[in-house]
JSON list of N, CA and C in Angstrom, two decimals:
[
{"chain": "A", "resi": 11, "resn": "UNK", "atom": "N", "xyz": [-18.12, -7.99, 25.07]},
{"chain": "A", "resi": 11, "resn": "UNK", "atom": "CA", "xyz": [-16.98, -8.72, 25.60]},
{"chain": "A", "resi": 11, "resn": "UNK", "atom": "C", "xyz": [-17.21, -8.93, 27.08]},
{"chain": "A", "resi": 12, "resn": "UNK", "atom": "N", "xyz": [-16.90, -10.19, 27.48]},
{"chain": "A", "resi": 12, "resn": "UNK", "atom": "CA", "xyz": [-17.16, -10.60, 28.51]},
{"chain": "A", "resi": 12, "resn": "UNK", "atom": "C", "xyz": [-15.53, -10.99, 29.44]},
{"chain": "A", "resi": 13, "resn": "UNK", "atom": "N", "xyz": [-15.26, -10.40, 30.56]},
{"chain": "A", "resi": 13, "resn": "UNK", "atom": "CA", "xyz": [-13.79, -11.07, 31.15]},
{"chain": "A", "resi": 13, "resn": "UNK", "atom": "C", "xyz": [-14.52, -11.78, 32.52]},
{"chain": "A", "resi": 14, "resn": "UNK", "atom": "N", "xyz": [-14.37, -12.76, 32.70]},
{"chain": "A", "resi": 14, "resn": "UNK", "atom": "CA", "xyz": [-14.39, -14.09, 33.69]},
{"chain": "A", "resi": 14, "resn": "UNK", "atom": "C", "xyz": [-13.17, -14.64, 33.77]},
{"chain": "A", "resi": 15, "resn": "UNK", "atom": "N", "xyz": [-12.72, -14.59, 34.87]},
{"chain": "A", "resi": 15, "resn": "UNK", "atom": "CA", "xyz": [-11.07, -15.21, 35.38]},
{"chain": "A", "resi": 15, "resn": "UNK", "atom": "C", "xyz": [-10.38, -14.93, 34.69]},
{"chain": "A", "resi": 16, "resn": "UNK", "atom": "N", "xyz": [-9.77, -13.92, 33.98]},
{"chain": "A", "resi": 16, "resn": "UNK", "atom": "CA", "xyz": [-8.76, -13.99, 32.98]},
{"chain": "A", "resi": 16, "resn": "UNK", "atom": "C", "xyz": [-9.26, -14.34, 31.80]},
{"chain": "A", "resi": 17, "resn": "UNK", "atom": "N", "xyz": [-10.10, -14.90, 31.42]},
{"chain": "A", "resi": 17, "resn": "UNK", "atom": "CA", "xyz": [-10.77, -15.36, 30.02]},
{"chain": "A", "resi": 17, "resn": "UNK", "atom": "C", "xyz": [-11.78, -14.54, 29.50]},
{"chain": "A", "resi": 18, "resn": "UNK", "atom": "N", "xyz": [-11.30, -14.26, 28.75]},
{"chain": "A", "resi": 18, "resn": "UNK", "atom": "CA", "xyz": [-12.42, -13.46, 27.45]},
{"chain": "A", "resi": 18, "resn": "UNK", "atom": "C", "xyz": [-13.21, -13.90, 26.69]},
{"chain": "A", "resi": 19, "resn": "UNK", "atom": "N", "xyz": [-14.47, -13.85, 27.05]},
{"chain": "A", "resi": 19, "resn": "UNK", "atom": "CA", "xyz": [-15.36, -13.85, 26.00]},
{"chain": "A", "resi": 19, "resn": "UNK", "atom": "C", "xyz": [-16.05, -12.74, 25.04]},
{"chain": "A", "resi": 20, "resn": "UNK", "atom": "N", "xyz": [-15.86, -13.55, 23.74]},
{"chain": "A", "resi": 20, "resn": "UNK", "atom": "CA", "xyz": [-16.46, -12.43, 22.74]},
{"chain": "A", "resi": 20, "resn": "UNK", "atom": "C", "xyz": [-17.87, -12.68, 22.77]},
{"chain": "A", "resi": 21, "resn": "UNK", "atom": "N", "xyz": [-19.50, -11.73, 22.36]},
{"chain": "A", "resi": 21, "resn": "UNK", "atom": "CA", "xyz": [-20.22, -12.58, 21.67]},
{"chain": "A", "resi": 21, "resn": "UNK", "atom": "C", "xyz": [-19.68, -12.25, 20.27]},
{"chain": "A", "resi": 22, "resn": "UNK", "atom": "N", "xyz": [-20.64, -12.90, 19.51]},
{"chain": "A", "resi": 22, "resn": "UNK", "atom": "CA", "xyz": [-20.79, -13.10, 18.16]},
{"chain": "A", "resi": 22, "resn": "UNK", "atom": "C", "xyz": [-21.99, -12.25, 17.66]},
{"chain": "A", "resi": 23, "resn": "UNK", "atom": "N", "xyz": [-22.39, -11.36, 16.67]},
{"chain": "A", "resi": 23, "resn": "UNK", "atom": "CA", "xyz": [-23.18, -11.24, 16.21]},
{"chain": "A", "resi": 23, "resn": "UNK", "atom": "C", "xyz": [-23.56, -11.68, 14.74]},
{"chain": "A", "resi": 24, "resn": "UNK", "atom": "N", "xyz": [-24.57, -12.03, 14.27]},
{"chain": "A", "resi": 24, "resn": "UNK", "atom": "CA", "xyz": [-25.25, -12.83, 12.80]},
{"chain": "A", "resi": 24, "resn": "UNK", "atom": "C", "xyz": [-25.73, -12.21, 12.40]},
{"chain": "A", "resi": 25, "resn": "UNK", "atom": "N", "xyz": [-25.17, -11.93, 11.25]},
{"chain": "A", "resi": 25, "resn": "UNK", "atom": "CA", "xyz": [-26.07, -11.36, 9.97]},
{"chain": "A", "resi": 25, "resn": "UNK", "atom": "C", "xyz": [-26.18, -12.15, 8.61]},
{"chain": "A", "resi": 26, "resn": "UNK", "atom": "N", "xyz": [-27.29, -11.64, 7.73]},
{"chain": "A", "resi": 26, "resn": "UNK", "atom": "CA", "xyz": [-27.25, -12.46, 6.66]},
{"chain": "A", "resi": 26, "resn": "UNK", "atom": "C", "xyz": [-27.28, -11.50, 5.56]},
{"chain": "A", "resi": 27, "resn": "UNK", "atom": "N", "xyz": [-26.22, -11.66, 4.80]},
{"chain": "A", "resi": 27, "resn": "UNK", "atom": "CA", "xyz": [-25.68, -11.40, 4.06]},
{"chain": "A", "resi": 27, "resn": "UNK", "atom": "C", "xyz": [-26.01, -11.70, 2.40]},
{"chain": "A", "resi": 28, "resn": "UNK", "atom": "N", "xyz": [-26.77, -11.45, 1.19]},
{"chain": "A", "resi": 28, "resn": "UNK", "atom": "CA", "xyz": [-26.54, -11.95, 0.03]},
{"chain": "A", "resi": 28, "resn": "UNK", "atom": "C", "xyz": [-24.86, -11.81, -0.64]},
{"chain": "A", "resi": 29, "resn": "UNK", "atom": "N", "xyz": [-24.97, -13.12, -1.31]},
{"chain": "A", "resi": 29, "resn": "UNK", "atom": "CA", "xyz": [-23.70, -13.16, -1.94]},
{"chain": "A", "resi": 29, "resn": "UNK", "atom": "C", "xyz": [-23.74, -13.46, -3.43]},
{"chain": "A", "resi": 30, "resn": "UNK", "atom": "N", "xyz": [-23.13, -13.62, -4.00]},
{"chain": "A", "resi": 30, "resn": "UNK", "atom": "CA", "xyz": [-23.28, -14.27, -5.43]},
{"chain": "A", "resi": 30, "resn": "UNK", "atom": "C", "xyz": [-22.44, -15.53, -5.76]},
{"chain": "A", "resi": 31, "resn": "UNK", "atom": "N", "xyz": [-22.82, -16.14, -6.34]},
{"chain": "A", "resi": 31, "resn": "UNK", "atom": "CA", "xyz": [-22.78, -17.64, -6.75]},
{"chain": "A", "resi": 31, "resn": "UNK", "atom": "C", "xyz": [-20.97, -17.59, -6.62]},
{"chain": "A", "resi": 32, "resn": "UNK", "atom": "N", "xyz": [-19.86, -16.96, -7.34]},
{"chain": "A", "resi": 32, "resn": "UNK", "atom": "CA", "xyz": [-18.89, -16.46, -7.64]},
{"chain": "A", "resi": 32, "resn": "UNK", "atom": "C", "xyz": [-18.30, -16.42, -5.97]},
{"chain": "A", "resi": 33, "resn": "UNK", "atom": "N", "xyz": [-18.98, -15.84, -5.40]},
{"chain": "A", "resi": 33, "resn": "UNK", "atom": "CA", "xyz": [-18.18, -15.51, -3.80]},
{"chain": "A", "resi": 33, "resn": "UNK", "atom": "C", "xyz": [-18.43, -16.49, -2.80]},
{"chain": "A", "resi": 34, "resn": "UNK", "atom": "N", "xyz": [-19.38, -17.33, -3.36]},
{"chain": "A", "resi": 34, "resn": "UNK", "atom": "CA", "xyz": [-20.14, -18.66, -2.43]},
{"chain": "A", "resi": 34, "resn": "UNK", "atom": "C", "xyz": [-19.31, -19.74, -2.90]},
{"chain": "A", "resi": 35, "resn": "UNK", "atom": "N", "xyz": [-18.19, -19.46, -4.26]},
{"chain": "A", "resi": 35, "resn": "UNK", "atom": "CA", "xyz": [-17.11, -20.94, -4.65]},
{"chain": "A", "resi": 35, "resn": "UNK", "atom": "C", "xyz": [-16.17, -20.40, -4.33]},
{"chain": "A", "resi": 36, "resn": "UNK", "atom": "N", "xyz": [-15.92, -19.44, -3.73]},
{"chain": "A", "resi": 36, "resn": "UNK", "atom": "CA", "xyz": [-14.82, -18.74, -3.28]},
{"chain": "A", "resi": 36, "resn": "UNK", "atom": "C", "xyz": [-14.26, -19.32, -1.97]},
{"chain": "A", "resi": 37, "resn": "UNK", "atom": "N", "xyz": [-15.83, -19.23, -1.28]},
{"chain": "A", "resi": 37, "resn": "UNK", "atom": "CA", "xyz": [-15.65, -19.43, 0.42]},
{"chain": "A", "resi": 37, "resn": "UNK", "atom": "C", "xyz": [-15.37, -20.13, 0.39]},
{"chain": "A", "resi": 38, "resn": "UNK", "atom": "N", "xyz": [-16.40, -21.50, -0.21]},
{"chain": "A", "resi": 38, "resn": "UNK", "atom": "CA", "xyz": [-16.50, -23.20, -0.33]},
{"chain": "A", "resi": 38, "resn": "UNK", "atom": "C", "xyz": [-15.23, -23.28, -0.39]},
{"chain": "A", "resi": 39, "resn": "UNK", "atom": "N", "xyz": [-14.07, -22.80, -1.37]},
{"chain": "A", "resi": 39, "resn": "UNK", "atom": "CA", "xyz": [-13.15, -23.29, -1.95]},
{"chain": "A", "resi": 39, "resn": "UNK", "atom": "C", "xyz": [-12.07, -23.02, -0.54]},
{"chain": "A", "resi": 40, "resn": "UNK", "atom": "N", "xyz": [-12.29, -21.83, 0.71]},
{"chain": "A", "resi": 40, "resn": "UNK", "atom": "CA", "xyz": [-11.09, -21.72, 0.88]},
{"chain": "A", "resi": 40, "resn": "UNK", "atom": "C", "xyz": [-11.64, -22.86, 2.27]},
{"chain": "A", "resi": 41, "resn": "UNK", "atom": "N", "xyz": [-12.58, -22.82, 2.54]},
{"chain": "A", "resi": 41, "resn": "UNK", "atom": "CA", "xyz": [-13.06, -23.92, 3.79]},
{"chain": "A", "resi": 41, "resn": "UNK", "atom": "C", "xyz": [-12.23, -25.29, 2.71]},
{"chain": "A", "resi": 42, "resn": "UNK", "atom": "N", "xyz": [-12.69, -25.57, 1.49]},
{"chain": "A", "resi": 42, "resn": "UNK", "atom": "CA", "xyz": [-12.36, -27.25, 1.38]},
{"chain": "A", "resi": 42, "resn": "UNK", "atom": "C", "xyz": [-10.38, -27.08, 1.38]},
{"chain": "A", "resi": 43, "resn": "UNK", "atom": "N", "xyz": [-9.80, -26.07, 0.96]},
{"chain": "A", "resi": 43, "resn": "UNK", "atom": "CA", "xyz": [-8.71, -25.69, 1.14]},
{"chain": "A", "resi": 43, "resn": "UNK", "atom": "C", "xyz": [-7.97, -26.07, 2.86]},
{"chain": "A", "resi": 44, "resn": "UNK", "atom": "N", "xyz": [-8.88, -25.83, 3.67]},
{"chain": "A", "resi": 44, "resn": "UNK", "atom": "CA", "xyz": [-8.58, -25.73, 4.88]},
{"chain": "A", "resi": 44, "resn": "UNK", "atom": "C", "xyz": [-7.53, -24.15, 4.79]},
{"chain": "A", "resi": 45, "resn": "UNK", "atom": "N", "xyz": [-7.40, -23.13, 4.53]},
{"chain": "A", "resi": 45, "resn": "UNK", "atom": "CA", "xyz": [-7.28, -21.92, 5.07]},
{"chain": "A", "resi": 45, "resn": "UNK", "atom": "C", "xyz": [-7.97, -21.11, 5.89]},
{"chain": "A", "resi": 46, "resn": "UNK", "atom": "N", "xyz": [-9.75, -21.69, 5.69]},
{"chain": "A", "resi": 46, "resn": "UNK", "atom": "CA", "xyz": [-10.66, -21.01, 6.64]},
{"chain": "A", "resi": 46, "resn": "UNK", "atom": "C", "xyz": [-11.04, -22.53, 7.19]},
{"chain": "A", "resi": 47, "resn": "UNK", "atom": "N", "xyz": [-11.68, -22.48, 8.40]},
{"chain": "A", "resi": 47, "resn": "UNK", "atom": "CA", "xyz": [-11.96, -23.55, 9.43]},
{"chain": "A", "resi": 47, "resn": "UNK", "atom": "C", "xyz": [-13.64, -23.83, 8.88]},
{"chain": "A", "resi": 48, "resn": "UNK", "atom": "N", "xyz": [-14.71, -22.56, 8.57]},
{"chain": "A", "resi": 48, "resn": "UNK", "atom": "CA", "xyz": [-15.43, -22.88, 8.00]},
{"chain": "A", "resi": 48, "resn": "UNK", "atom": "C", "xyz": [-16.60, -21.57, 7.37]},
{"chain": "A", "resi": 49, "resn": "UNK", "atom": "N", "xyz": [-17.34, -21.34, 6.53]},
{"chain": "A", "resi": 49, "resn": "UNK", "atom": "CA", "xyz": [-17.81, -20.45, 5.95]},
{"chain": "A", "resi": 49, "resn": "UNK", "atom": "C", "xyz": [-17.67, -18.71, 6.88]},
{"chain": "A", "resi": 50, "resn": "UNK", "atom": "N", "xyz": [-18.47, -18.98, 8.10]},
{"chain": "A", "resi": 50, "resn": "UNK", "atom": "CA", "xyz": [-18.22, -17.53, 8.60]},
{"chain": "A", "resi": 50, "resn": "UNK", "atom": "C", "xyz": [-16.64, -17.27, 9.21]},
{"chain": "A", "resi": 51, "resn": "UNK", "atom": "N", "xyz": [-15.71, -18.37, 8.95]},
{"chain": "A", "resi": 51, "resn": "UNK", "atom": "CA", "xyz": [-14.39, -17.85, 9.11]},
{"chain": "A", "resi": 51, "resn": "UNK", "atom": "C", "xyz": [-13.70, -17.22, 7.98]},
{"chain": "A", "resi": 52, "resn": "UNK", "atom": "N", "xyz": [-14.05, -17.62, 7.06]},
{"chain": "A", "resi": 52, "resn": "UNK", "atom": "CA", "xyz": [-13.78, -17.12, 5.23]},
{"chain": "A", "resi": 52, "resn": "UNK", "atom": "C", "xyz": [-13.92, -15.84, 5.57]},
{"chain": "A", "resi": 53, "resn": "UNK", "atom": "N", "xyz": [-15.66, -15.31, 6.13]},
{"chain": "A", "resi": 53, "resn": "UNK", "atom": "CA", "xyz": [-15.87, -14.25, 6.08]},
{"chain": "A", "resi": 53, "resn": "UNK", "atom": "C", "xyz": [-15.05, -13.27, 7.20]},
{"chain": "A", "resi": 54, "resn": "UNK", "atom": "N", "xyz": [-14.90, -13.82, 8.66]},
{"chain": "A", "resi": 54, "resn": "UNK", "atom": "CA", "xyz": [-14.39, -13.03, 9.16]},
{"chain": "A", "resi": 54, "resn": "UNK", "atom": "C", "xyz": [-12.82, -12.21, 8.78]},
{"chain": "A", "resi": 55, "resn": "UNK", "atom": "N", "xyz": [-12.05, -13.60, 8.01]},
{"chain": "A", "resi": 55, "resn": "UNK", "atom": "CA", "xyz": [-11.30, -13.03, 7.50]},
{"chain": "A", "resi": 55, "resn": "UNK", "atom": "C", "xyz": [-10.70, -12.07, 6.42]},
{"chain": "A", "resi": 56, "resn": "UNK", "atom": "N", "xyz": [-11.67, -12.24, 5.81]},
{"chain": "A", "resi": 56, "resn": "UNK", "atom": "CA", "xyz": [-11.90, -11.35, 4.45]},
{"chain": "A", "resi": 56, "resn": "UNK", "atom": "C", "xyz": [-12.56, -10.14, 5.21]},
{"chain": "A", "resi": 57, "resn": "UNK", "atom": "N", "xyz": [-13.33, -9.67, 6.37]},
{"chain": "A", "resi": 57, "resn": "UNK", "atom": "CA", "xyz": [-13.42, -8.40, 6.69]},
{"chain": "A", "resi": 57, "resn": "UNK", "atom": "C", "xyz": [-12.13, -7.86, 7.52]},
{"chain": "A", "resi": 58, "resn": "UNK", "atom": "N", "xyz": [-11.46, -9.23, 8.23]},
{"chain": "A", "resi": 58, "resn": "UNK", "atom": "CA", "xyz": [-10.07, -8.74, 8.85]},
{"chain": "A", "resi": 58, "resn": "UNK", "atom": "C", "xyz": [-9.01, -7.64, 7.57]},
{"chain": "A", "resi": 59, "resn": "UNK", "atom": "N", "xyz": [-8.69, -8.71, 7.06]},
{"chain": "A", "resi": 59, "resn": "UNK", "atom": "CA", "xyz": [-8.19, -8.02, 5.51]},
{"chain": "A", "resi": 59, "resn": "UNK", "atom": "C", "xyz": [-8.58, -7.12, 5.36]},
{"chain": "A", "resi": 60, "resn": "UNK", "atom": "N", "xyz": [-9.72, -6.12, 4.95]},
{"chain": "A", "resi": 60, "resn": "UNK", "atom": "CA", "xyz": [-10.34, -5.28, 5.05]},
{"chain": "A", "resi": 60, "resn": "UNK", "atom": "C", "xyz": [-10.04, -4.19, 5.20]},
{"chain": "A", "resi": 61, "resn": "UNK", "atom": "N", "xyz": [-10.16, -4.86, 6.61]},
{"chain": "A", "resi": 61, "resn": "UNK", "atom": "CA", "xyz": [-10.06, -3.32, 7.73]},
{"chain": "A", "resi": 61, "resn": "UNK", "atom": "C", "xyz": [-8.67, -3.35, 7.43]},
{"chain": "A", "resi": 62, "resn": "UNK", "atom": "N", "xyz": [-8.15, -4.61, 7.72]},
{"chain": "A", "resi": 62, "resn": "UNK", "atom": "CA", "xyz": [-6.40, -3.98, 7.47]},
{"chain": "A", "resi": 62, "resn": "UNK", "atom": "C", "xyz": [-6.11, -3.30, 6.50]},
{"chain": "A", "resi": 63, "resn": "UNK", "atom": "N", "xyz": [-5.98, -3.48, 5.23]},
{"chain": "A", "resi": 63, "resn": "UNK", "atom": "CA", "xyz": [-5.98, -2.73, 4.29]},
{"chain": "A", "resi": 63, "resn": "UNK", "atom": "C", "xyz": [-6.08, -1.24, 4.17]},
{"chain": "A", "resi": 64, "resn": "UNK", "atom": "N", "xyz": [-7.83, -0.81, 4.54]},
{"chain": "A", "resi": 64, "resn": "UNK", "atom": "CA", "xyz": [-7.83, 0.23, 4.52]},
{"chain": "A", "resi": 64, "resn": "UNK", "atom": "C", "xyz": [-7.80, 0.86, 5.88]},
{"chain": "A", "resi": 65, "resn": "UNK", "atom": "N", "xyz": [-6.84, 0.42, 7.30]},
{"chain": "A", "resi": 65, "resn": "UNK", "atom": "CA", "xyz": [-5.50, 1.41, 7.74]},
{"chain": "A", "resi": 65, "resn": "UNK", "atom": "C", "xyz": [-4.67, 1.81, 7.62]},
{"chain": "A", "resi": 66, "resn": "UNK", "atom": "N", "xyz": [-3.91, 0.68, 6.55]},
{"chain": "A", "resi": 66, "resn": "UNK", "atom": "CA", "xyz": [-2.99, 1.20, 6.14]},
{"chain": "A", "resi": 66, "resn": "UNK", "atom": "C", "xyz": [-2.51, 1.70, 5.07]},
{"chain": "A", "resi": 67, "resn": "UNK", "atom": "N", "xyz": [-3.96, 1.96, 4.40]},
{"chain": "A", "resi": 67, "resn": "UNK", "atom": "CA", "xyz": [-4.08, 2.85, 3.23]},
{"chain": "A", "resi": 67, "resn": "UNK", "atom": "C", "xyz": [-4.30, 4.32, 4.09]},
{"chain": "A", "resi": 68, "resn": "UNK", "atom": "N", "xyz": [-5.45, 4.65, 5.33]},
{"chain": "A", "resi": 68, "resn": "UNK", "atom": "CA", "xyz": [-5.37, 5.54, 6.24]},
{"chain": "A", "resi": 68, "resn": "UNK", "atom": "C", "xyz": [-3.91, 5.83, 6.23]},
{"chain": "A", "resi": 69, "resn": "UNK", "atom": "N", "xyz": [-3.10, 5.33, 6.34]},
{"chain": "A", "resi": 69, "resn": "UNK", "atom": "CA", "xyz": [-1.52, 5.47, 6.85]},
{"chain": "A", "resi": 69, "resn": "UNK", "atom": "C", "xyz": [-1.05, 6.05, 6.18]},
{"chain": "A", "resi": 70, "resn": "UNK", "atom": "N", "xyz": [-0.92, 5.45, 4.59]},
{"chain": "A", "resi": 70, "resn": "UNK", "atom": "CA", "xyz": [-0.41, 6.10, 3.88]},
{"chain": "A", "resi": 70, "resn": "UNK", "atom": "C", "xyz": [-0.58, 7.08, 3.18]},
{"chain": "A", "resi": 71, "resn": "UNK", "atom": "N", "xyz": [-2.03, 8.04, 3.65]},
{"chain": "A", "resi": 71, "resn": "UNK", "atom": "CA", "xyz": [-2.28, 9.10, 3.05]},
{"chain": "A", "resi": 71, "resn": "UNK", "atom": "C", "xyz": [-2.31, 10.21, 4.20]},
{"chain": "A", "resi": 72, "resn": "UNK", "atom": "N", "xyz": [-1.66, 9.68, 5.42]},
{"chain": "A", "resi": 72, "resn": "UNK", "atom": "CA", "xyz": [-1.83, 10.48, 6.06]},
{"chain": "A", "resi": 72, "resn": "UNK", "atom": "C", "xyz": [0.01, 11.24, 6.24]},
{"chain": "A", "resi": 73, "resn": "UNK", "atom": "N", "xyz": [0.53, 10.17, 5.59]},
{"chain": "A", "resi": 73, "resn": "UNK", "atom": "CA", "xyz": [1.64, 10.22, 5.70]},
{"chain": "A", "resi": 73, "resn": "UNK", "atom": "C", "xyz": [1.90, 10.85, 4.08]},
{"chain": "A", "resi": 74, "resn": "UNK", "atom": "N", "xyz": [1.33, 11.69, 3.38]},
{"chain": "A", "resi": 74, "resn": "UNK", "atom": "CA", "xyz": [1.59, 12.29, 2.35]},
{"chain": "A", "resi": 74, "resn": "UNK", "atom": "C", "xyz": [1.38, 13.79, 2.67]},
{"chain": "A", "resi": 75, "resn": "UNK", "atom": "N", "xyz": [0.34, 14.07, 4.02]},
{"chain": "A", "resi": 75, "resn": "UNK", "atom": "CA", "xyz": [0.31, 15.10, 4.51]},
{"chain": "A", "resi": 75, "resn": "UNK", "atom": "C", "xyz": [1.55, 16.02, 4.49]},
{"chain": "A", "resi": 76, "resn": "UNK", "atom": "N", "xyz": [0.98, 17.36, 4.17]},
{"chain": "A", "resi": 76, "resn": "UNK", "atom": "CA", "xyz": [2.14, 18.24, 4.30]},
{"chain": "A", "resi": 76, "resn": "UNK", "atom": "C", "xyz": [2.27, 18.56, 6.28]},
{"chain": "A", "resi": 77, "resn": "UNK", "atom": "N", "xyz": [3.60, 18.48, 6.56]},
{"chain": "A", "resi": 77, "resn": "UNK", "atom": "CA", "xyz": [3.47, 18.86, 7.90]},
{"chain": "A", "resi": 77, "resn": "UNK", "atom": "C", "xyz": [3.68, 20.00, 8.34]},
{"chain": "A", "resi": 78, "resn": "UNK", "atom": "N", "xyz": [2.60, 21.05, 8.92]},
{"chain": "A", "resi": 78, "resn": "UNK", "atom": "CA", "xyz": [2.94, 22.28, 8.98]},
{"chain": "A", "resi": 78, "resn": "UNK", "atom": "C", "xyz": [3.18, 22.82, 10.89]},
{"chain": "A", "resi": 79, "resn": "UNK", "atom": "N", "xyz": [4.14, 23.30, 11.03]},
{"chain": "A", "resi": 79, "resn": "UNK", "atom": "CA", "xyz": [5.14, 23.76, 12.24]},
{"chain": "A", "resi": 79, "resn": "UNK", "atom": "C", "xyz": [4.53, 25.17, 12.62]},
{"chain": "A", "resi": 80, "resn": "UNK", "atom": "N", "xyz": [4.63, 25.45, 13.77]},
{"chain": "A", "resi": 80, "resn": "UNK", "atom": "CA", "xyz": [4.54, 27.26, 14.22]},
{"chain": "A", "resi": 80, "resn": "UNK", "atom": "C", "xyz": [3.79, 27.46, 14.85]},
{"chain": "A", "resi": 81, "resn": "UNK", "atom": "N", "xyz": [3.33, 28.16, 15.34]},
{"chain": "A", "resi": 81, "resn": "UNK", "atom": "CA", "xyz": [2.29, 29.33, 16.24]},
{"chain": "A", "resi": 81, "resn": "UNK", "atom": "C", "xyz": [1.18, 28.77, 16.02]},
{"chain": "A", "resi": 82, "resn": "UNK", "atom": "N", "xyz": [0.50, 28.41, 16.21]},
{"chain": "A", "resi": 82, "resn": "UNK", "atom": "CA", "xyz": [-1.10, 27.87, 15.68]},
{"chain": "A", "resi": 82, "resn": "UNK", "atom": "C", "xyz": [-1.62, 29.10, 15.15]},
{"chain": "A", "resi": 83, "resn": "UNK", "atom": "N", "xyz": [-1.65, 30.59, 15.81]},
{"chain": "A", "resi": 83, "resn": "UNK", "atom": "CA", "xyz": [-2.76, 31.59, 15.51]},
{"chain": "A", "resi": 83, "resn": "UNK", "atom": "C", "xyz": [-1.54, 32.06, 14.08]},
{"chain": "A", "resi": 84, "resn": "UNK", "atom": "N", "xyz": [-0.26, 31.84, 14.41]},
{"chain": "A", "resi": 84, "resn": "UNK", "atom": "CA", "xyz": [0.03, 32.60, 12.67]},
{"chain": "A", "resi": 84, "resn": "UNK", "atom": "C", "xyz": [-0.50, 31.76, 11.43]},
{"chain": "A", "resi": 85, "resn": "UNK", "atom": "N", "xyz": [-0.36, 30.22, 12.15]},
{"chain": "A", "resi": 85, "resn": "UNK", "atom": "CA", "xyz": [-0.57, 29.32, 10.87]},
{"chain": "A", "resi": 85, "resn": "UNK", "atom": "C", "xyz": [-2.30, 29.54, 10.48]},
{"chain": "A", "resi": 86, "resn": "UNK", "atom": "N", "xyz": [-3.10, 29.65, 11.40]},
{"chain": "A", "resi": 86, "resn": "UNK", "atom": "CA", "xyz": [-4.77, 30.19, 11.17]},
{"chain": "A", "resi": 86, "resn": "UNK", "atom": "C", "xyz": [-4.88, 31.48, 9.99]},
{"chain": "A", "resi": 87, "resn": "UNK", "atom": "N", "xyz": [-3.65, 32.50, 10.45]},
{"chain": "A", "resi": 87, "resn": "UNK", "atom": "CA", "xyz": [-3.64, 33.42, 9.46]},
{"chain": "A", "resi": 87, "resn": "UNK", "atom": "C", "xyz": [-3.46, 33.22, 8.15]},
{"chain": "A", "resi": 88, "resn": "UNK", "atom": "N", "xyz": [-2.63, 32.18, 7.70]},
{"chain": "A", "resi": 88, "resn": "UNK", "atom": "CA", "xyz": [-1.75, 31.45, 6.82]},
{"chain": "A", "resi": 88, "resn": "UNK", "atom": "C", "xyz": [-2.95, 30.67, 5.61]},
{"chain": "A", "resi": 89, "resn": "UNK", "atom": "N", "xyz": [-3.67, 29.94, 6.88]},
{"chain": "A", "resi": 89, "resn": "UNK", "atom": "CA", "xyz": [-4.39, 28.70, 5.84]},
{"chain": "A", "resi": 89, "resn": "UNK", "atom": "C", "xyz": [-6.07, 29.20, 5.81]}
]
């Protein structure tokens, strides 16, 4: 990341990726859709999704945690 006057620049990094025929009419489909602007936007978004997902799957298992209170050295004794 680059900051010049207030403006941010990202770079970009490229990778190449195999896909299968199935995920290549997928992309096509959401670029001719106009939802993605064009193939590596399909992709960026589908890793956005992603990550989102599994934070707030992080979230919700963190939030199943039992929450345990007290002394730290009694609770050491404890667990």
């Amino acid at each position: 990341i680059i900051i010049y006057d207030k403006i941010i620049f990202m770079s970009n990094i490229t990778i190449s990726v195999p896909i299968t025929k199935e995920q290549e009419r997928f992309i096509k489909e959401r670029v001719r859709s106009g939802v993605s602007a064009n193939k590596a936007h399909a992709i960026r978004q589908a890793l956005d999704k992603l990550s989102e997902e599994e934070a707030i799957k992080a979230v919700l298992e963190a939030a199943d945690e039992p929450t345990v209170r007290g002394d730290l050295r009694d609770l050491l004794k404890k667990y």
